[in-house]
Amino acid sequence: MSDGIERDGLKPGDVVVITGAGGGFGRAFSLRFASMGAKIAAWDVSEKLGEETTRLVREAGGDITFFKVDLSKREEVDAAVKGTFAKYGAPYCIINNASIYPRAPTVDMTADAFELAMRVNIMAPFLIVKAFAPKMMENKRGVIINIASGRALEGAAGGVGYASSKGAILSFTKTLAMEWAKHNIRCNSIVPGVSFTAQPLEATNPEELLERGRKSIPLGRVGFPDDMAGLAAFLVSSDAAYMTGQAIAMNGGRVMIS
Ligand SMILES: NC(=O)c1ccc[n+]([C@@H]2O[C@H](COP(=O)([O-])OP(=O)(O)OC[C@H]3O[C@@H](n4cnc5c(N)ncnc54)[C@H](O)[C@@H]3O)[C@@H](O)[C@H]2O)c1
């Protein structure tokens, strides 16, 4: 760079922790980051999905280890942190991507379902970054990417726990960015719009989902996992070295943040 400023970004051999690595976005993040030379700690509650991501990444020549973890359980989060440290050491990047979306009108939503969404979607990210941060601070470099949702901005009728936890992820992101900038740890969130993965398909079918994209999204389609992976690849790169505390929407123009 002609300005002489050193800009840090993901380097081959850096470790990336990805939660929900078996899912739509998580698999695309795993494949993309592995192709950039990262070692992937793939966390998921589903052995089947996690093992499939592992197989695909290895087939493509990547370095990946699957950790089975239920993020709603603190002791399992602790075990996955320990396992990741033992296998790879401290991560350069953490992608808090896994979430659950319990669906019911607020008056019918049980306190247990609400609490579970909070545990998986916001408590686990807190526990994870808290556990890894001291080593990342020692290394004086790191990137955290939190996956939020357009529902954080618009609300979600029938998804109070999900929307509340995704709103929380945005302020969580800003807080980490403020506290950890001095350690050269950047933290941003991706705000995806409706995308073609299992999560929205819990409540609709593939054709309806694609049709919703054609009709209601300015760019004429729903999102796909590679859309999110491209943004994550930018956020972890040296091109994003001056960006922290931001929420970046990737939604075909459905909601415009400004
Ligand atoms: N797909 C969309 O339309 C959309 C829109 C906005 C935001 N998002 C967000 O994107 C992220 C990724 O979702 P996706 O669309 O890839 O969905 P997905 O359902 O394909 O993936 C979610 C993954 O999280 C895992 N998971 C669920 N509960 C877990 C737990 N307790 N412990 C560990 N892992 C658990 C699942 O096994 C799955 O592999 C989520 O945070 C979601 O809220 C998705």
XYZ file of N, CA and C and ligand atoms in Angstrom:
818
model
N 0.843 -1.209 0.000
C 0.000 0.000 0.000
C 0.879 1.260 0.000
N 0.504 2.268 -0.745
C 1.333 3.453 -0.851
C 1.275 4.311 0.412
N 0.258 4.112 1.270
C 0.171 4.926 2.500
C 1.029 4.365 3.628
N 1.627 3.179 3.429
C 2.520 2.607 4.433
C 1.809 1.992 5.629
N 0.489 1.931 5.590
C -0.261 1.357 6.714
C -0.347 -0.160 6.550
N -0.047 -0.874 7.662
C -0.124 -2.334 7.621
C -1.572 -2.762 7.856
N -2.117 -3.526 6.946
C -3.516 -3.972 7.085
C -3.544 -5.492 7.218
N -4.072 -5.926 8.370
C -4.076 -7.362 8.637
C -5.341 -8.010 8.052
N -5.220 -9.244 7.661
C -6.364 -10.013 7.193
C -6.046 -11.488 7.325
N -7.020 -12.338 7.000
C -6.817 -13.787 7.100
C -5.608 -14.230 6.280
N -4.786 -15.068 6.907
C -3.617 -15.619 6.205
C -3.764 -17.139 6.149
N -3.181 -17.784 5.139
C -3.222 -19.246 5.092
C -2.694 -19.822 6.410
N -3.387 -20.821 6.938
C -2.990 -21.428 8.211
C -3.728 -20.849 9.402
N -4.364 -19.679 9.222
C -5.174 -19.132 10.325
C -6.377 -20.035 10.592
N -6.826 -20.017 11.852
C -7.940 -20.881 12.263
C -9.241 -20.079 12.291
N -10.290 -20.691 11.769
C -11.607 -20.042 11.776
C -12.608 -20.985 12.447
N -13.273 -20.490 13.487
C -14.340 -21.248 14.141
C -15.664 -20.838 13.501
N -16.408 -21.818 13.037
C -17.696 -21.529 12.392
C -18.780 -22.334 13.104
N -19.743 -21.651 13.725
C -20.849 -22.386 14.347
C -21.949 -22.599 13.301
N -22.679 -23.681 13.468
C -23.698 -24.011 12.465
C -23.061 -24.354 11.134
N -21.861 -24.955 11.198
C -21.077 -25.211 9.975
C -21.717 -26.249 9.063
N -22.687 -26.986 9.592
C -23.369 -27.969 8.752
C -24.503 -27.374 7.936
N -24.918 -26.149 8.269
C -26.090 -25.559 7.629
C -25.763 -24.862 6.321
N -26.785 -24.195 5.778
C -26.634 -23.566 4.463
C -25.495 -22.566 4.423
N -25.582 -21.541 5.249
C -24.525 -20.522 5.247
C -23.222 -21.106 5.788
N -23.340 -21.893 6.875
C -22.145 -22.410 7.548
C -21.293 -23.265 6.619
N -21.947 -24.037 5.767
C -21.199 -24.876 4.816
C -20.486 -24.002 3.786
N -21.178 -22.961 3.317
C -20.554 -22.055 2.328
C -19.384 -21.298 2.962
N -19.553 -20.887 4.236
C -18.429 -20.218 4.926
C -17.248 -21.193 5.030
N -17.545 -22.433 5.393
C -16.472 -23.422 5.585
C -15.710 -23.647 4.283
N -16.442 -23.845 3.197
C -15.790 -24.098 1.903
C -14.994 -22.872 1.451
N -15.586 -21.681 1.617
C -14.908 -20.461 1.153
C -13.629 -20.193 1.957
N -13.748 -20.292 3.288
C -12.584 -19.983 4.131
C -11.497 -21.044 3.972
N -11.917 -22.302 3.801
C -10.912 -23.355 3.570
C -10.182 -23.089 2.259
N -10.906 -22.607 1.251
C -10.266 -22.333 -0.044
C -9.300 -21.155 0.062
N -9.450 -20.346 1.127
C -8.515 -19.234 1.375
C -7.328 -19.709 2.229
N -7.302 -21.015 2.534
C -6.160 -21.580 3.267
C -6.353 -21.640 4.765
N -7.587 -21.314 5.239
C -7.833 -21.362 6.685
C -8.057 -22.796 7.143
N -7.754 -23.032 8.438
C -8.112 -24.305 9.074
C -9.465 -24.084 9.741
N -10.388 -24.994 9.474
C -11.769 -24.769 9.915
C -12.122 -25.636 11.121
N -12.532 -24.987 12.214
C -13.149 -25.694 13.341
C -14.652 -25.586 13.122
N -15.247 -26.687 12.665
C -16.653 -26.687 12.246
C -17.518 -27.171 13.389
N -18.316 -26.289 13.962
C -19.151 -26.635 15.112
C -20.594 -26.804 14.654
N -21.235 -27.867 15.091
C -22.672 -28.021 14.800
C -23.270 -29.045 15.757
N -24.565 -28.906 16.020
C -25.265 -29.891 16.852
C -25.599 -31.136 16.036
N -25.678 -30.982 14.720
C -26.036 -32.115 13.860
C -24.771 -32.808 13.346
N -24.614 -34.052 13.790
C -23.450 -34.827 13.372
C -23.495 -35.051 11.855
N -24.713 -35.342 11.384
C -24.886 -35.667 9.965
C -24.462 -34.471 9.088
N -24.991 -33.297 9.426
C -24.689 -32.107 8.621
C -23.221 -31.685 8.782
N -22.744 -31.764 10.018
C -21.350 -31.379 10.277
C -20.371 -32.285 9.553
N -20.656 -33.593 9.572
C -19.767 -34.551 8.884
C -19.813 -34.332 7.376
N -20.972 -33.945 6.849
C -21.095 -33.718 5.403
C -20.259 -32.496 4.984
N -20.329 -31.437 5.786
C -19.477 -30.266 5.493
C -18.004 -30.673 5.550
N -17.662 -31.470 6.559
C -16.273 -31.920 6.722
C -15.812 -32.685 5.480
N -16.668 -33.577 5.010
C -16.333 -34.382 3.829
C -16.119 -33.467 2.610
N -17.025 -32.518 2.426
C -16.940 -31.645 1.246
C -15.678 -30.773 1.286
N -15.364 -30.257 2.477
C -14.169 -29.402 2.593
C -12.910 -30.236 2.342
N -12.880 -31.446 2.911
C -11.688 -32.298 2.721
C -11.542 -32.694 1.258
N -12.672 -32.996 0.642
C -12.666 -33.363 -0.783
C -12.064 -32.244 -1.636
N -12.321 -31.004 -1.179
C -11.789 -29.843 -1.911
C -10.355 -29.519 -1.481
N -9.788 -30.372 -0.605
C -8.379 -30.188 -0.216
C -8.189 -29.349 1.033
N -9.279 -29.053 1.753
C -9.181 -28.181 2.922
C -8.898 -28.916 4.217
N -8.516 -28.137 5.235
C -8.215 -28.658 6.573
C -9.389 -28.292 7.477
N -10.085 -29.306 7.983
C -11.293 -29.051 8.780
C -11.450 -30.131 9.832
N -11.930 -29.747 11.022
C -12.275 -30.717 12.051
C -13.671 -30.386 12.563
N -14.488 -31.421 12.677
C -15.859 -31.240 13.150
C -15.921 -31.404 14.664
N -16.619 -30.470 15.318
C -16.879 -30.562 16.754
C -18.389 -30.586 16.964
N -18.871 -31.690 17.497
C -20.320 -31.772 17.771
C -20.600 -31.010 19.066
N -21.495 -30.030 18.978
C -21.770 -29.190 20.146
C -23.194 -28.664 20.092
N -23.895 -28.800 21.210
C -25.202 -28.155 21.348
C -24.956 -26.816 22.036
N -25.112 -25.748 21.276
C -24.768 -24.413 21.781
C -25.678 -23.951 22.914
N -26.789 -24.650 23.125
C -27.671 -24.243 24.226
C -27.132 -24.736 25.570
N -26.082 -25.565 25.520
C -25.554 -26.151 26.764
C -24.152 -25.617 27.044
N -24.030 -24.913 28.156
C -22.743 -24.267 28.468
C -21.591 -25.254 28.521
N -21.850 -26.443 29.113
C -20.738 -27.398 29.262
C -20.283 -27.900 27.889
N -21.194 -27.972 26.925
C -20.798 -28.417 25.573
C -20.018 -27.315 24.854
N -20.399 -26.066 25.086
C -19.635 -24.947 24.506
C -18.208 -24.988 25.065
N -18.103 -25.160 26.397
C -16.766 -25.235 27.031
C -15.936 -26.359 26.420
N -16.577 -27.523 26.194
C -15.843 -28.672 25.652
C -15.383 -28.386 24.221
N -16.216 -27.729 23.433
C -15.832 -27.420 22.044
C -14.711 -26.379 22.005
N -14.746 -25.439 22.960
C -13.647 -24.455 23.049
C -12.344 -25.204 23.344
N -12.390 -26.082 24.334
C -11.185 -26.853 24.716
C -10.691 -27.688 23.542
N -11.626 -28.377 22.893
C -11.261 -29.227 21.753
C -10.627 -28.423 20.627
N -11.158 -27.238 20.379
C -10.625 -26.392 19.307
C -9.226 -25.904 19.648
N -9.037 -25.461 20.917
C -7.702 -25.039 21.348
C -6.703 -26.189 21.202
N -7.152 -27.399 21.626
C -6.237 -28.549 21.600
C -5.838 -28.900 20.168
N -6.788 -28.813 19.252
C -6.502 -29.232 17.872
C -5.731 -28.159 17.098
N -6.181 -26.906 17.249
C -5.671 -25.862 16.350
C -5.030 -24.662 17.052
N -5.241 -24.500 18.367
C -4.805 -23.260 19.028
C -5.863 -22.174 18.843
N -5.443 -20.931 19.071
C -6.412 -19.817 19.068
C -6.888 -19.505 17.657
N -8.156 -19.181 17.523
C -8.642 -18.805 16.190
C -8.239 -17.372 15.817
N -8.162 -17.132 14.511
C -8.060 -15.759 14.015
C -9.464 -15.183 13.855
N -10.393 -16.049 13.442
C -11.750 -15.567 13.145
C -12.788 -16.482 13.785
N -13.843 -15.883 14.290
C -15.004 -16.638 14.801
C -16.229 -16.160 14.026
N -16.960 -17.109 13.464
C -18.230 -16.738 12.821
C -19.363 -17.319 13.655
N -20.067 -16.451 14.363
C -21.240 -16.863 15.148
C -22.427 -16.922 14.198
N -22.687 -18.121 13.696
C -23.633 -18.289 12.592
C -24.854 -19.128 12.951
N -24.698 -20.097 13.858
C -25.833 -20.993 14.167
C -26.970 -20.215 14.817
N -28.181 -20.599 14.497
C -29.319 -20.031 15.236
C -30.505 -20.982 15.144
N -31.478 -20.739 16.023
C -32.771 -21.421 15.910
C -33.863 -20.364 15.844
N -35.006 -20.771 15.286
C -36.092 -19.828 15.006
C -37.410 -20.465 15.460
N -37.673 -20.489 16.789
C -38.959 -21.052 17.237
C -40.106 -20.156 16.773
N -41.142 -20.807 16.240
C -42.246 -20.039 15.644
C -43.548 -20.213 16.421
N -44.114 -19.101 16.871
C -45.441 -19.048 17.513
C -45.751 -17.585 17.777
N -47.050 -17.234 17.762
C -47.387 -15.866 18.182
C -46.869 -15.645 19.604
N -46.548 -14.409 19.935
C -45.919 -14.132 21.232
C -46.741 -14.680 22.408
N -48.068 -14.537 22.366
C -48.863 -15.021 23.506
C -48.806 -16.544 23.652
N -48.479 -17.230 22.566
C -48.392 -18.704 22.638
C -46.947 -19.200 22.784
N -45.987 -18.302 22.654
C -44.568 -18.726 22.742
C -44.272 -19.112 24.188
N -43.757 -20.308 24.390
C -43.448 -20.704 25.768
C -42.169 -19.998 26.214
N -42.073 -19.818 27.510
C -40.860 -19.199 28.057
C -39.651 -20.072 27.743
N -39.851 -21.388 27.734
C -38.730 -22.299 27.432
C -38.233 -22.100 26.006
N -39.172 -21.955 25.055
C -38.768 -21.769 23.652
C -38.057 -20.440 23.475
N -38.573 -19.402 24.141
C -37.932 -18.077 24.070
C -36.516 -18.164 24.633
N -36.403 -18.820 25.785
C -35.102 -18.919 26.450
C -34.098 -19.712 25.597
N -34.592 -20.769 24.960
C -33.707 -21.592 24.127
C -33.140 -20.758 22.967
N -34.004 -19.931 22.351
C -33.528 -19.060 21.259
C -32.458 -18.108 21.777
N -32.679 -17.586 22.962
C -31.679 -16.667 23.542
C -30.365 -17.400 23.823
N -30.480 -18.621 24.309
C -29.252 -19.382 24.627
C -28.429 -19.672 23.384
N -29.097 -20.171 22.343
C -28.353 -20.552 21.130
C -27.897 -19.306 20.363
N -28.793 -18.316 20.263
C -28.555 -17.228 19.313
C -27.725 -16.078 19.866
N -27.744 -15.897 21.221
C -26.974 -14.760 21.753
C -26.087 -15.145 22.938
N -26.573 -16.040 23.807
C -25.717 -16.446 24.935
C -24.489 -17.211 24.436
N -24.690 -18.130 23.488
C -23.548 -18.923 22.995
C -22.491 -18.021 22.334
N -22.877 -17.091 21.446
C -21.854 -16.181 20.908
C -21.074 -15.464 22.010
N -21.781 -15.040 23.072
C -21.108 -14.380 24.204
C -20.078 -15.320 24.843
N -20.507 -16.559 25.125
C -19.604 -17.519 25.769
C -18.396 -17.830 24.886
N -18.662 -17.948 23.593
C -17.596 -18.339 22.656
C -16.536 -17.245 22.532
N -16.983 -16.009 22.288
C -15.973 -14.954 22.103
C -15.228 -14.695 23.415
N -15.946 -14.799 24.542
C -15.315 -14.593 25.852
C -14.215 -15.639 26.089
N -14.472 -16.860 25.662
C -13.497 -17.932 25.889
C -12.260 -17.772 24.999
N -12.457 -17.326 23.762
C -11.316 -17.249 22.841
C -10.588 -15.902 22.903
N -11.275 -14.853 23.362
C -10.727 -13.497 23.240
C -9.362 -13.298 23.912
N -9.126 -13.813 25.128
C -7.827 -13.525 25.757
C -6.645 -13.936 24.858
N -6.746 -15.100 24.214
C -5.648 -15.551 23.331
C -5.598 -14.700 22.059
N -6.770 -14.324 21.550
C -6.795 -13.474 20.354
C -6.163 -12.114 20.685
N -6.419 -11.634 21.903
C -5.821 -10.355 22.335
C -4.310 -10.480 22.416
N -3.854 -11.617 22.969
C -2.400 -11.851 23.046
C -1.788 -11.810 21.648
N -2.528 -12.394 20.681
C -2.032 -12.429 19.295
C -2.144 -11.069 18.613
N -2.925 -10.178 19.227
C -3.128 -8.812 18.701
C -3.721 -8.811 17.301
N -4.541 -9.800 17.009
C -5.226 -9.826 15.716
C -6.430 -10.760 15.799
N -7.480 -10.384 15.132
C -8.655 -11.256 15.111
C -9.841 -10.573 14.461
N -10.781 -11.413 14.046
C -12.003 -10.936 13.395
C -13.174 -11.745 13.930
N -14.233 -11.056 14.302
C -15.478 -11.739 14.694
C -16.566 -11.311 13.719
N -17.275 -12.296 13.210
C -18.392 -12.014 12.296
C -19.642 -12.643 12.918
N -20.623 -11.810 13.210
C -21.882 -12.305 13.782
C -22.958 -12.275 12.709
N -23.701 -13.358 12.612
C -24.769 -13.402 11.610
C -26.068 -12.950 12.270
N -26.536 -11.795 11.845
C -27.795 -11.237 12.371
C -28.926 -11.666 11.443
N -29.885 -10.783 11.196
C -31.005 -11.087 10.301
C -31.769 -9.800 10.030
N -32.384 -9.731 8.863
C -33.281 -8.618 8.577
C -34.378 -8.505 9.622
N -34.678 -9.619 10.284
C -35.711 -9.624 11.323
C -35.324 -8.754 12.516
N -34.036 -8.510 12.684
C -33.584 -7.613 13.754
C -34.042 -6.187 13.460
N -34.167 -5.860 12.179
C -34.527 -4.497 11.780
C -36.036 -4.349 11.657
N -36.690 -5.393 11.146
C -38.112 -5.303 10.809
C -39.024 -5.926 11.854
N -38.458 -6.735 12.782
C -39.286 -7.554 13.664
C -39.713 -8.808 12.930
N -40.239 -9.777 13.680
C -40.690 -11.027 13.065
C -41.978 -11.448 13.744
N -43.129 -11.133 13.120
C -44.397 -11.590 13.686
C -44.347 -13.105 13.748
N -44.558 -13.668 14.921
C -44.498 -15.119 15.077
C -43.102 -15.630 15.377
N -42.174 -14.724 15.682
C -40.804 -15.176 15.977
C -40.123 -14.238 16.962
N -40.787 -14.047 18.116
C -40.304 -13.017 19.049
C -38.909 -13.338 19.605
N -38.653 -14.619 19.875
C -37.346 -14.983 20.430
C -36.246 -14.773 19.410
N -36.538 -15.181 18.178
C -35.560 -15.043 17.092
C -35.241 -13.566 16.860
N -36.302 -12.749 16.660
C -36.075 -11.333 16.350
C -35.352 -10.629 17.492
N -35.741 -10.952 18.730
C -35.103 -10.293 19.884
C -33.625 -10.667 19.962
N -33.329 -11.934 19.731
C -31.926 -12.358 19.823
C -31.103 -11.741 18.692
N -31.713 -11.571 17.522
C -30.972 -10.991 16.393
C -30.764 -9.488 16.592
N -31.745 -8.819 17.247
C -31.524 -7.419 17.623
C -30.355 -7.329 18.589
N -30.313 -8.265 19.536
C -29.234 -8.269 20.529
C -27.873 -8.474 19.869
N -27.835 -9.289 18.831
C -26.555 -9.564 18.146
C -25.959 -8.267 17.570
N -26.823 -7.354 17.142
C -26.310 -6.109 16.559
C -25.627 -5.244 17.624
N -26.237 -5.140 18.816
C -25.592 -4.317 19.856
C -24.411 -5.050 20.487
N -24.485 -6.366 20.531
C -23.339 -7.197 20.962
C -22.131 -6.895 20.052
N -22.394 -6.870 18.748
C -21.339 -6.595 17.759
C -20.684 -5.242 18.017
N -21.513 -4.221 18.234
C -20.960 -2.871 18.439
C -20.131 -2.818 19.716
N -20.605 -3.510 20.753
C -19.905 -3.489 22.036
C -18.528 -4.144 21.927
N -18.473 -5.307 21.278
C -17.173 -5.974 21.102
C -16.247 -5.102 20.262
N -16.821 -4.484 19.231
C -15.999 -3.621 18.359
C -15.379 -2.499 19.175
N -16.170 -1.904 20.066
C -15.650 -0.787 20.882
C -14.589 -1.273 21.855
N -14.871 -2.398 22.525
C -13.949 -2.873 23.565
C -12.646 -3.426 22.997
N -12.716 -4.062 21.824
C -11.575 -4.853 21.375
C -10.801 -4.245 20.206
N -11.217 -3.050 19.765
C -10.475 -2.396 18.676
C -9.013 -2.201 19.081
N -8.808 -1.883 20.359
C -7.427 -1.628 20.812
C -6.559 -2.886 20.770
N -7.197 -4.048 20.664
C -6.444 -5.307 20.528
C -6.352 -5.749 19.067
N -6.779 -4.875 18.173
C -6.795 -5.207 16.733
C -7.720 -6.398 16.446
N -8.819 -6.456 17.202
C -9.866 -7.449 16.906
C -11.075 -6.677 16.386
N -11.437 -6.972 15.166
C -12.574 -6.289 14.527
C -13.820 -7.158 14.649
N -14.965 -6.520 14.743
C -16.209 -7.270 14.881
C -17.318 -6.603 14.082
N -17.864 -7.327 13.147
C -18.951 -6.802 12.305
C -20.063 -7.838 12.218
N -21.256 -7.379 11.837
C -22.311 -8.365 11.588
C -22.781 -8.316 10.147
N -23.177 -9.485 9.686
C -23.831 -9.611 8.382
C -25.329 -9.692 8.667
N -26.095 -8.935 7.900
C -27.554 -8.930 8.083
C -28.179 -9.527 6.821
N -28.357 -10.861 6.814
C -28.892 -11.488 5.595
C -30.392 -11.253 5.472
N -30.834 -11.194 4.238
C -32.269 -11.261 3.973
C -32.638 -12.707 3.715
N -33.923 -12.935 3.388
C -34.400 -14.303 3.214
C -33.568 -15.016 2.139
N -33.128 -16.219 2.491
C -32.179 -16.947 1.639
C -32.583 -18.406 1.530
N -32.038 -19.056 0.531
C -32.421 -20.440 0.232
C -31.617 -21.417 1.093
N -32.111 -21.628 2.328
C -31.497 -22.599 3.245
C -32.611 -23.285 4.033
N -32.190 -24.224 4.885
C -33.172 -25.014 5.644
C -34.017 -24.159 6.576
N -33.434 -23.079 7.123
C -34.174 -22.345 8.164
C -35.512 -21.766 7.664
N -35.547 -20.978 6.578
C -36.858 -20.515 6.108
C -37.716 -21.646 5.560
N -37.073 -22.711 5.101
C -37.839 -23.844 4.556
C -38.562 -24.644 5.649
N -38.263 -24.330 6.932
C -39.065 -24.932 8.020
C -40.503 -24.423 7.935
N -40.706 -23.242 7.334
C -42.030 -22.613 7.357
C -42.649 -22.440 5.974
N -41.978 -22.922 4.931
C -42.526 -22.800 3.579
C -41.926 -23.910 2.709
N -42.250 -23.894 1.398
C -41.622 -24.905 0.539
C -40.713 -24.203 -0.482
N -39.831 -24.958 -1.127
C -38.829 -24.318 -1.987
C -39.438 -23.415 -3.065
N -40.503 -23.869 -3.723
C -41.067 -23.066 -4.819
C -41.629 -21.744 -4.308
N -42.342 -21.799 -3.168
C -42.892 -20.564 -2.568
C -41.779 -19.601 -2.170
N -40.707 -20.172 -1.649
C -39.584 -19.332 -1.205
C -38.954 -18.613 -2.407
N -38.734 -19.369 -3.489
C -38.137 -18.773 -4.698
C -39.073 -17.715 -5.294
N -40.372 -17.998 -5.240
C -41.370 -17.073 -5.778
C -41.406 -15.769 -4.963
N -41.274 -15.915 -3.642
C -41.230 -14.733 -2.771
C -40.057 -13.834 -3.187
N -38.957 -14.479 -3.508
C -37.784 -13.721 -3.956
C -38.053 -12.980 -5.252
N -38.682 -13.686 -6.204
C -38.952 -13.065 -7.514
C -39.881 -11.862 -7.347
N -40.870 -11.982 -6.433
C -41.915 -10.951 -6.308
C -41.525 -9.794 -5.390
N -40.844 -10.104 -4.271
C -40.759 -9.066 -3.236
C -39.347 -8.521 -3.003
N -38.380 -9.034 -3.742
C -37.012 -8.557 -3.501
C -36.550 -7.756 -4.720
N -36.111 -6.514 -4.516
C -35.742 -5.664 -5.662
C -34.830 -6.357 -6.671
N -33.828 -7.098 -6.225
C -32.935 -7.759 -7.196
C -33.523 -9.059 -7.750
N -34.765 -9.383 -7.362
C -35.518 -10.432 -8.039
C -35.206 -11.864 -7.649
N -34.554 -12.058 -6.528
C -34.310 -13.433 -6.069
C -33.992 -13.422 -4.586
N -34.176 -14.584 -3.956
C -33.726 -14.738 -2.571
C -32.200 -14.823 -2.558
N -31.639 -14.738 -1.365
C -30.191 -14.895 -1.226
C -29.793 -16.361 -1.280
N -28.517 -16.593 -1.513
C -27.960 -17.954 -1.486
C -26.706 -17.935 -0.601
N -26.348 -19.099 -0.074
C -25.209 -19.120 0.849
C -23.941 -18.466 0.293
N -23.672 -18.606 -0.995
C -22.450 -18.000 -1.536
C -22.477 -16.474 -1.491
N -23.703 -15.884 -1.494
C -23.780 -14.423 -1.339
C -23.179 -14.019 0.009
N -23.537 -14.784 1.049
C -23.048 -14.460 2.401
C -21.552 -14.782 2.531
N -21.127 -15.871 1.874
C -19.713 -16.271 1.979
C -18.811 -15.203 1.356
N -19.284 -14.598 0.270
C -18.474 -13.548 -0.375
C -18.289 -12.354 0.543
N -19.364 -11.977 1.233
C -19.255 -10.838 2.165
C -18.350 -11.194 3.349
N -18.494 -12.416 3.856
C -17.643 -12.844 4.985
C -16.170 -12.855 4.562
N -15.915 -13.279 3.326
C -14.524 -13.318 2.843
C -13.948 -11.905 2.785
N -14.776 -10.941 2.415
C -14.321 -9.538 2.431
C -14.052 -9.092 3.871
N -15.003 -9.401 4.784
C -14.884 -8.907 6.166
C -13.638 -9.440 6.879
N -13.195 -10.622 6.483
C -12.026 -11.214 7.148
C -10.713 -10.780 6.469
N -10.844 -10.103 5.350
C -9.648 -9.785 4.558
C -9.034 -8.450 4.976
N -7.831 -8.206 4.489
C -7.156 -6.942 4.802
C -7.879 -5.753 4.163
N -8.716 -6.003 3.145
C -9.494 -4.907 2.553
C -10.512 -4.333 3.534
N -10.846 -5.111 4.572
C -11.816 -4.640 5.579
C -11.117 -4.242 6.881
N -9.796 -4.012 6.797
C -9.019 -3.759 8.021
C -9.453 -2.496 8.763
N -10.138 -1.595 8.077
C -10.556 -0.335 8.720
C -12.050 -0.363 9.061
N -12.652 -1.549 9.015
C -14.104 -1.654 9.260
C -14.365 -2.429 10.543
N -15.045 -1.792 11.480
C -15.478 -2.527 12.681
C -16.762 -1.921 13.236
N -17.556 -2.764 13.892
C -18.795 -2.310 14.539
C -19.962 -2.127 13.590
N -19.810 -2.604 12.367
C -20.838 -2.333 11.350
C -21.793 -3.515 11.168
N -22.977 -3.184 10.698
C -23.962 -4.200 10.293
C -24.148 -4.027 8.787
N -23.814 -5.049 8.036
C -23.883 -4.934 6.576
C -24.973 -5.854 6.052
N -25.929 -5.257 5.373
C -27.058 -6.039 4.869
C -26.705 -6.669 3.526
N -27.113 -7.916 3.362
C -26.931 -8.645 2.097
C -28.292 -9.260 1.804
N -29.133 -8.493 1.081
C -30.549 -8.888 1.028
C -31.253 -8.539 -0.278
N -30.502 -8.294 -1.329
C -31.117 -7.997 -2.626
C -31.876 -6.680 -2.656
N -31.640 -5.830 -1.645
C -32.316 -4.532 -1.594
C -33.623 -4.552 -0.838
N -33.917 -5.660 -0.155
C -35.203 -5.814 0.542
C -35.366 -4.787 1.665
N -34.331 -4.611 2.484
C -34.316 -3.562 3.514
C -33.049 -2.771 3.286
N -33.182 -1.465 3.269
C -31.989 -0.634 3.022
C -31.600 0.082 4.310
N -30.443 -0.268 4.838
C -29.981 0.353 6.095
C -29.212 1.609 5.720
N -29.562 2.734 6.311
C -28.706 3.922 6.132
C -29.054 4.923 7.205
N -31.669 -18.393 5.552
C -32.215 -17.222 5.790
O -33.202 -16.817 5.154
C -31.626 -16.330 6.843
C -32.028 -14.994 6.894
C -31.499 -14.183 7.866
C -30.578 -14.678 8.773
N -30.197 -15.979 8.703
C -29.227 -16.468 9.682
O -28.174 -17.145 9.053
C -27.583 -18.069 9.977
C -27.399 -19.411 9.306
O -28.668 -19.974 9.042
P -28.975 -20.852 7.759
O -29.907 -20.062 6.941
O -27.705 -21.348 7.164
O -29.833 -22.034 8.427
P -29.571 -23.600 8.535
O -30.766 -24.113 9.262
O -29.230 -24.168 7.215
O -28.275 -23.715 9.459
C -28.298 -23.563 10.850
C -27.273 -24.534 11.439
O -27.201 -24.295 12.855
C -27.162 -25.554 13.500
N -27.692 -25.441 14.865
C -28.983 -25.244 15.232
N -29.101 -25.292 16.567
C -27.867 -25.515 17.058
C -27.350 -25.707 18.368
N -28.141 -25.687 19.446
N -26.036 -25.939 18.509
C -25.214 -25.993 17.429
N -25.649 -25.845 16.160
C -26.958 -25.608 15.982
C -28.034 -26.459 12.646
O -27.764 -27.827 12.877
C -27.669 -26.001 11.240
O -26.584 -26.734 10.707
C -28.511 -18.084 11.181
O -27.999 -17.266 12.196
C -29.791 -17.501 10.642
O -30.581 -16.916 11.643
C -30.701 -16.817 7.761
